[in-house]
Short mmCIF file of C-alpha atoms in Angstrom, two decimals:
data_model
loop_
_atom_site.label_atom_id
_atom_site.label_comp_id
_atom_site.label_asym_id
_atom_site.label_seq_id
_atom_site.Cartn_x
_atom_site.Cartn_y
_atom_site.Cartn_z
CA UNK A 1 35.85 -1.74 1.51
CA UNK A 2 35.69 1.94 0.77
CA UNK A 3 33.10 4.05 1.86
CA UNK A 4 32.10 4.90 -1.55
CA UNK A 5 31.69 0.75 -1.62
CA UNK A 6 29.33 0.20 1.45
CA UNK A 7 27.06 3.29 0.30
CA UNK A 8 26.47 1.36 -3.31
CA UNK A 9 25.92 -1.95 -1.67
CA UNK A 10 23.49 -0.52 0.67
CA UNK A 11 21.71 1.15 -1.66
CA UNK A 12 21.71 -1.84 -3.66
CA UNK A 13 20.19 -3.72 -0.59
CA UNK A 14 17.31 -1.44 -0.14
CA UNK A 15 16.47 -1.25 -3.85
CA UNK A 16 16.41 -5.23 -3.37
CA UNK A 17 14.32 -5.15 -0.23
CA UNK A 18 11.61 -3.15 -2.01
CA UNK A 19 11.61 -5.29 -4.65
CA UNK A 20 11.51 -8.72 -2.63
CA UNK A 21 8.71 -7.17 -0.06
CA UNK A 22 6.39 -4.56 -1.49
CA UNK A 23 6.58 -5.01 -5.47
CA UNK A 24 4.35 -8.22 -5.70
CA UNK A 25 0.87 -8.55 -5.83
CA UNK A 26 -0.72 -12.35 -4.67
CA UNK A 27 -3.04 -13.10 -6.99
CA UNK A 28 -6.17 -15.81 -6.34
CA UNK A 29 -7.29 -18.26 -9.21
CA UNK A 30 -11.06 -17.87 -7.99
CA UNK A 31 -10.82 -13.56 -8.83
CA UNK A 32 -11.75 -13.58 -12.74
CA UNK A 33 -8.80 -12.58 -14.40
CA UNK A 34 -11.22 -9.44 -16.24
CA UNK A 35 -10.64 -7.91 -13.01
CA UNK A 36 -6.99 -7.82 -12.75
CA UNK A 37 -7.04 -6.59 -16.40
CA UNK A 38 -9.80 -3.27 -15.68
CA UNK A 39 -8.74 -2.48 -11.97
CA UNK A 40 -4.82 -2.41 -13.47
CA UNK A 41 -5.91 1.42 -14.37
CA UNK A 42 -6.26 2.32 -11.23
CA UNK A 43 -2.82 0.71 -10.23
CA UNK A 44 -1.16 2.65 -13.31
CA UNK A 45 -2.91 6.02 -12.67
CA UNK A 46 -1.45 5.59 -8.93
CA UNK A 47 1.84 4.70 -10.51
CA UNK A 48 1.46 8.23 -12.30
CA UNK A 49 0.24 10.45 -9.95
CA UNK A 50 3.72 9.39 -7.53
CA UNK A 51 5.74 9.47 -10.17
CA UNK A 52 4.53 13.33 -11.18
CA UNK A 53 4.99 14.29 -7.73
CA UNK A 54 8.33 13.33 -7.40
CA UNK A 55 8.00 10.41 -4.84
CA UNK A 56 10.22 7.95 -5.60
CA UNK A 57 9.32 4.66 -3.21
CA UNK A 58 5.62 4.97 -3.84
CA UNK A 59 6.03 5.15 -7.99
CA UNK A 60 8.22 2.59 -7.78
CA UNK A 61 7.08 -0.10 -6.30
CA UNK A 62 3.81 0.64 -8.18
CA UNK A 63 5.74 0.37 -11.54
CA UNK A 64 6.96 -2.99 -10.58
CA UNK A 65 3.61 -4.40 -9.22
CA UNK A 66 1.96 -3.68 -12.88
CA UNK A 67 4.65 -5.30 -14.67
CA UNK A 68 4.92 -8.29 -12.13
CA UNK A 69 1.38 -8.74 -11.97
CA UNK A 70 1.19 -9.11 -15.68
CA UNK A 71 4.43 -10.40 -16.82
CA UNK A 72 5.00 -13.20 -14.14
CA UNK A 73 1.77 -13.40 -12.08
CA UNK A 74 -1.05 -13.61 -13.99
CA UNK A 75 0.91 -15.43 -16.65
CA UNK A 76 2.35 -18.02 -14.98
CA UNK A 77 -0.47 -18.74 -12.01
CA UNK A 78 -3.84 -18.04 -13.29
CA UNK A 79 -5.86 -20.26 -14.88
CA UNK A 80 -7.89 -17.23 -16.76
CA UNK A 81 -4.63 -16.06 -18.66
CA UNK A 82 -5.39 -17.90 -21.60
CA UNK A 83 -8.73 -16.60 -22.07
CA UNK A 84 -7.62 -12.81 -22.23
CA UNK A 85 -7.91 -11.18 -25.54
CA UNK A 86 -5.30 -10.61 -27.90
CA UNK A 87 -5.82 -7.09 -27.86
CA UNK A 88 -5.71 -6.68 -24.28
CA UNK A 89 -2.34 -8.44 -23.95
CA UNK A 90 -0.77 -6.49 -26.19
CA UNK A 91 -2.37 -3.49 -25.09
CA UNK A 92 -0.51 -4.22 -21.50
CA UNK A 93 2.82 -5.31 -23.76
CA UNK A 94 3.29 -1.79 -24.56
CA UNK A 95 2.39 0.44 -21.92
CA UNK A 96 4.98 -2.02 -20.19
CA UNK A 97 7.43 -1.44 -22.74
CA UNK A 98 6.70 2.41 -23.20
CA UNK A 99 5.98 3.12 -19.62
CA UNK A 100 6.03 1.44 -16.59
CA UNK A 101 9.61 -0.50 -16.84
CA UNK A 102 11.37 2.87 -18.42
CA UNK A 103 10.10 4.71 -15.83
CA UNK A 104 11.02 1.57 -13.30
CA UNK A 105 14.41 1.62 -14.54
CA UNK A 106 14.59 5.60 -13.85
CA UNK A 107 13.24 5.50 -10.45
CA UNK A 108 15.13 2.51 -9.73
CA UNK A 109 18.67 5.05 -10.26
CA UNK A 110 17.36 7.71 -8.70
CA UNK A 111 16.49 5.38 -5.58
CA UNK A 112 20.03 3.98 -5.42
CA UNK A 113 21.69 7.83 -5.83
CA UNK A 114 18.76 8.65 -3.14
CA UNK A 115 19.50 5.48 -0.40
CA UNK A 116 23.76 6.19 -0.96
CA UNK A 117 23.09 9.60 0.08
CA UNK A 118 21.35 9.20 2.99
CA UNK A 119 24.10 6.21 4.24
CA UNK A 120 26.75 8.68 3.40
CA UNK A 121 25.27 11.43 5.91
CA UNK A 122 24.42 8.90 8.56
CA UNK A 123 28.06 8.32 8.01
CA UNK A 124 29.22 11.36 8.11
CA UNK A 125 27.23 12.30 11.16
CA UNK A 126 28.79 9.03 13.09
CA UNK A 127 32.14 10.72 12.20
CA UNK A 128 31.45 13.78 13.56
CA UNK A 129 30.51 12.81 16.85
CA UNK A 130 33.47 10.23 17.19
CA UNK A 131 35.51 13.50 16.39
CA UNK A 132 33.88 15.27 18.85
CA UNK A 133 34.04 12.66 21.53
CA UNK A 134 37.39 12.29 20.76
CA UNK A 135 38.19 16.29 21.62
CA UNK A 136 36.63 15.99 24.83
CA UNK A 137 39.64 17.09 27.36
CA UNK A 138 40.90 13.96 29.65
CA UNK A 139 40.23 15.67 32.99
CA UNK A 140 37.43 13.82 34.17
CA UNK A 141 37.80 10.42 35.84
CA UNK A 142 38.16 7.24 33.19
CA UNK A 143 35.66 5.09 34.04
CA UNK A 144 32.47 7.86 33.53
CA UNK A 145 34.46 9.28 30.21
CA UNK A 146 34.43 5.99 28.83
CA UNK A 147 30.55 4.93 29.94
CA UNK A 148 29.47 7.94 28.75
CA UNK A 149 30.98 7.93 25.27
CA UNK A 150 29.51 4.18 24.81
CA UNK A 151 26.35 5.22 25.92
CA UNK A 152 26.81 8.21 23.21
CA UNK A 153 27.95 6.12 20.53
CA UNK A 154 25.26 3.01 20.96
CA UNK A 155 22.64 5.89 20.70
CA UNK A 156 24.65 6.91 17.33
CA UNK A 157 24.00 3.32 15.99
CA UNK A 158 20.79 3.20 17.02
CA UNK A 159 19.54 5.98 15.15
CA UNK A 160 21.16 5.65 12.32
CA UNK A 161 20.87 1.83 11.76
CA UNK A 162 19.96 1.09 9.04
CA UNK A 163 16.14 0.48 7.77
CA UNK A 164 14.62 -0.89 5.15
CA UNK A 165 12.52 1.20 3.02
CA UNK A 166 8.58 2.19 4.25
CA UNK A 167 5.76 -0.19 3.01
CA UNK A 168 3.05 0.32 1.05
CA UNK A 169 0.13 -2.16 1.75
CA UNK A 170 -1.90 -3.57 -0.82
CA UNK A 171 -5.54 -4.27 0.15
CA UNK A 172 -7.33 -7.46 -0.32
CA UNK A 173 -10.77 -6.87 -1.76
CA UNK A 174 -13.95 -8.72 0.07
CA UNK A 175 -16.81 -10.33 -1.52
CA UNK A 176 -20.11 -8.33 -2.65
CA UNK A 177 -23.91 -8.93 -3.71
CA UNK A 178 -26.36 -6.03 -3.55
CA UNK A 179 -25.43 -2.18 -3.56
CA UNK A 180 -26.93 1.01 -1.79
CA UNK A 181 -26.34 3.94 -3.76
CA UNK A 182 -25.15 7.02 -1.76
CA UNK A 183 -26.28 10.73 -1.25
CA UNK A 184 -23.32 12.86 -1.96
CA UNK A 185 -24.04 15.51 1.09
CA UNK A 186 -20.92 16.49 3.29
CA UNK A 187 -19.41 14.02 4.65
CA UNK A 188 -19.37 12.66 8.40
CA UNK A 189 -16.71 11.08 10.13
CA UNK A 190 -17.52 7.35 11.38
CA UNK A 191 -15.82 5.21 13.88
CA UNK A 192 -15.11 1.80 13.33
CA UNK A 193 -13.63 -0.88 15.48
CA UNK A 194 -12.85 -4.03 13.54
CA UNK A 195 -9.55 -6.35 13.83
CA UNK A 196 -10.38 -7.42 10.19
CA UNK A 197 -10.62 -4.17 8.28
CA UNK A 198 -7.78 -2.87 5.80
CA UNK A 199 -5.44 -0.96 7.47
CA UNK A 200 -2.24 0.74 6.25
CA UNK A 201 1.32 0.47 7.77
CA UNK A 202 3.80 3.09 7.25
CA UNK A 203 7.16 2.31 7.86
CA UNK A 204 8.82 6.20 7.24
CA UNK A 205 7.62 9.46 7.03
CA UNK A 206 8.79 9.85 2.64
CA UNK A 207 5.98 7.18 2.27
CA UNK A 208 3.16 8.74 4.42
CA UNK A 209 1.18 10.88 1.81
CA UNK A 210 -2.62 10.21 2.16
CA UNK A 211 -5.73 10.76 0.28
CA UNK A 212 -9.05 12.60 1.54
CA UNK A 213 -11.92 10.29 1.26
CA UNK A 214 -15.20 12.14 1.35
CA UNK A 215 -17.91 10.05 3.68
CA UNK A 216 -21.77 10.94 2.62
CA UNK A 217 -23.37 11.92 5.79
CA UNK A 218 -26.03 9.44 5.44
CA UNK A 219 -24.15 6.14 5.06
CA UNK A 220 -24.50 5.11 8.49
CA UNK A 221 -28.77 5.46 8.31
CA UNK A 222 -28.52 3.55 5.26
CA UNK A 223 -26.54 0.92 6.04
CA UNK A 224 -28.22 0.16 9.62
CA UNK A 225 -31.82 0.15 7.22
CA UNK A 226 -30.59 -2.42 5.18
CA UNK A 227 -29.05 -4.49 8.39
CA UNK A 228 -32.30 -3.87 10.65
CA UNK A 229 -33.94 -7.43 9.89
CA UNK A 230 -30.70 -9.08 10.71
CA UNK A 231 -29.67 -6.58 13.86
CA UNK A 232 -33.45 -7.66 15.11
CA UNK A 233 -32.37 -11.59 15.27
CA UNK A 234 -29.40 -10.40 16.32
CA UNK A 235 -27.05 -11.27 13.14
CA UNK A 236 -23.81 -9.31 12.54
CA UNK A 237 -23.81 -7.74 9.07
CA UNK A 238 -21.16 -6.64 7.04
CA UNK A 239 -20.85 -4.15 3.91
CA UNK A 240 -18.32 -2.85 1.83
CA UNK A 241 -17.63 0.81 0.99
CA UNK A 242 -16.82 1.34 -2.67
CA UNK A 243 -16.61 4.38 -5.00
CA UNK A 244 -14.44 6.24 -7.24
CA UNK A 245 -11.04 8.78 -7.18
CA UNK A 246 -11.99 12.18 -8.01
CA UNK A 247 -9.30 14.91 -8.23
CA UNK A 248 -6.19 12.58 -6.36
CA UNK A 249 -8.99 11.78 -3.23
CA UNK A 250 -11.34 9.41 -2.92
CA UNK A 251 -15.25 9.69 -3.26
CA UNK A 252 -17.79 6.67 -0.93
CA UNK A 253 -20.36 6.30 -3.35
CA UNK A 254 -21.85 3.22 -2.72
CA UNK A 255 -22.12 0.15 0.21
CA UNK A 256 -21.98 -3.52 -1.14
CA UNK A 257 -23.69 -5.79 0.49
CA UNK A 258 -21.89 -9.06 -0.25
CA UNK A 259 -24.09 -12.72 0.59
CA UNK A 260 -23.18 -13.40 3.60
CA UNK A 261 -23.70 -15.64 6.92
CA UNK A 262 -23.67 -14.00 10.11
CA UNK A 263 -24.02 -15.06 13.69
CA UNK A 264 -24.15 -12.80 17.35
CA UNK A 265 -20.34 -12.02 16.52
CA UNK A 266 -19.16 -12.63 13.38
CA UNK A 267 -19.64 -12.62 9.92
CA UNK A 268 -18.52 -14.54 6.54
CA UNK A 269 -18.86 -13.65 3.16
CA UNK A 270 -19.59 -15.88 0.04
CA UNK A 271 -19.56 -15.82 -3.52
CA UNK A 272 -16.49 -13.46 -3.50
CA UNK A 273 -16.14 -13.56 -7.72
CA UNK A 274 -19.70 -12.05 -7.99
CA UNK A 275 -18.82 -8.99 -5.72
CA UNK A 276 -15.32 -8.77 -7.92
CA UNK A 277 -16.79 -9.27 -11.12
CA UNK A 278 -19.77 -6.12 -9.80
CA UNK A 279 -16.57 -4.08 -8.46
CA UNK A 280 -14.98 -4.51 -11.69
CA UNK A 281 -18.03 -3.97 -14.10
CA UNK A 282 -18.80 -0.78 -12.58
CA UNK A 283 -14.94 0.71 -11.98
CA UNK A 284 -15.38 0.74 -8.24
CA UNK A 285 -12.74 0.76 -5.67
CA UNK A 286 -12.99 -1.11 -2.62
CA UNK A 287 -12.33 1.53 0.18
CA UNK A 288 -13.35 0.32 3.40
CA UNK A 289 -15.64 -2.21 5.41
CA UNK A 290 -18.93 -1.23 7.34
CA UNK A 291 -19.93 -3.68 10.16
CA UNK A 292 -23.21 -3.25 12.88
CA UNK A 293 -23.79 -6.31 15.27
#
């Protein structure tokens, strides 16, 4: 196989891993399909704002999660589907057909000319150091000249093995009740310490770009007011942090405070559809958790 043979079928295996691992979205039957339908925005404004700034993985994969979750997802595995509004499918039809799976298709090239690049210079650096070793006058005793130039070329492989492409997590939202509407003052900076928040996992540097999310200063005083009856008996509460995306970052505006059952050290949420359906209604995005126990 040529070399201009193994950099199209690698880049044809990492265009394949992306879309296998990061361009699905699980869906859950008990989430009221309306929600899927007005948070999709948000998914398609992300979509946008990669695809304007050039970033190919990120745009991507968020082009392919709209048109999965809508043309195979939701479709085929909720039971809401049929209840959606003629308008609103077609509506999703054609920025599908208009938008997102052009602009798929695009990015999908540009990712295979991208990925056979990079396999060609890993390549080409491999060769290069082979040709180097290979000049490397036969003076010195055997046995070291040939431990050393393994030792070289294992290091070679290793760092330029090939990886799969960075991932891009997708958050799933918790459950929600009542709401504590935030001061917009400058923000603080809290510390949290929870196994079971969302967290984000970066595989490369080309998918690392993050957002500012402004923190009102008085979250924490607000949150530990509404918690104080259950902090006095000792109860663990939980809150969500929701708000808005203003100007490509992200704004707290608000804590939900989803019904709930708490103990010493641990808490569980319940009636998750009436925090989605309040998320939803009032074109929130979930941002974050809040715990005090």
């Amino acid at each position: 196989m040529s070399s201009t043979e193994d950099a199209t079928k690698y880049a044809r295996g990492q265009v394949q891993w992306l879309l296998e691992n990061q361009c699905r979205i699980p869906i859950r039957s008990i989430t009221p399909i309306s929600f899927y339908y007005k948070t999709s925005d948000t998914l398609l404004d992300e979509a946008d704002f990669y695809y304007r700034n050039n970033q190919l993985e990120q745009s991507f994969i968020l082009y392919s999660r709209y048109i999965t979750l809508f043309v195979e997802e939701l479709k085929l595995h909720h039971p809401g589907y049929a209840t959606v509004s003629v308008n609103e499918r077609e509506h999703v039809k054609e920025i599908i057909r208009s938008k997102a799976f052009p602009r798929a298709e695009e990015l999908k090239e540009k990712l295979k000319e991208k990925y056979s690049r990079e396999y060609e210079s890993k390549q080409k650096a491999i060769q290069e150091e082979v040709a180097k070793i290979a000049a490397v006058p036969l003076d010195k005793p055997a046995t070291n000249f040939h431990n050393e130039n393994e030792q070289t070329l294992e290091q070679l492989k290793t760092a330029y093995a090939p990886m799969p492409p960075a991932h891009v997590a997708l958050f799933a939202i918790p459950p929600t009740d009542s709401v504590l509407p935030l001061s917009n003052k400058e923000p603080a900076k809290p510390a949290f310490d929870r196994s079971r928040k969302p967290m984000m996992n970066f595989g490369n540097s080309s998918m690392t770009t993050l957002r500012r999310i402004s923190i009102p200063c008085d979250i924490t005083a607000k949150f530990l007011q509404a918690a104080q009856r259950n902090t006095d008996r000792k109860i663990e509460t939980c809150g969500i942090l929701a708000g808005s995306k203003r100007d490509n970052n992200y704004m707290i505006t608000h804590i939900v405070v989803p019904k709930q059952n708490g103990g010493p050290d641990s808490c569980d949420t319940e009636k998750e559809e009436e925090m989605v359906e309040y998320i939803a209604n009032n074109n929130l995005i979930t941002l974050g958790w809040i715990h005090v126990y």
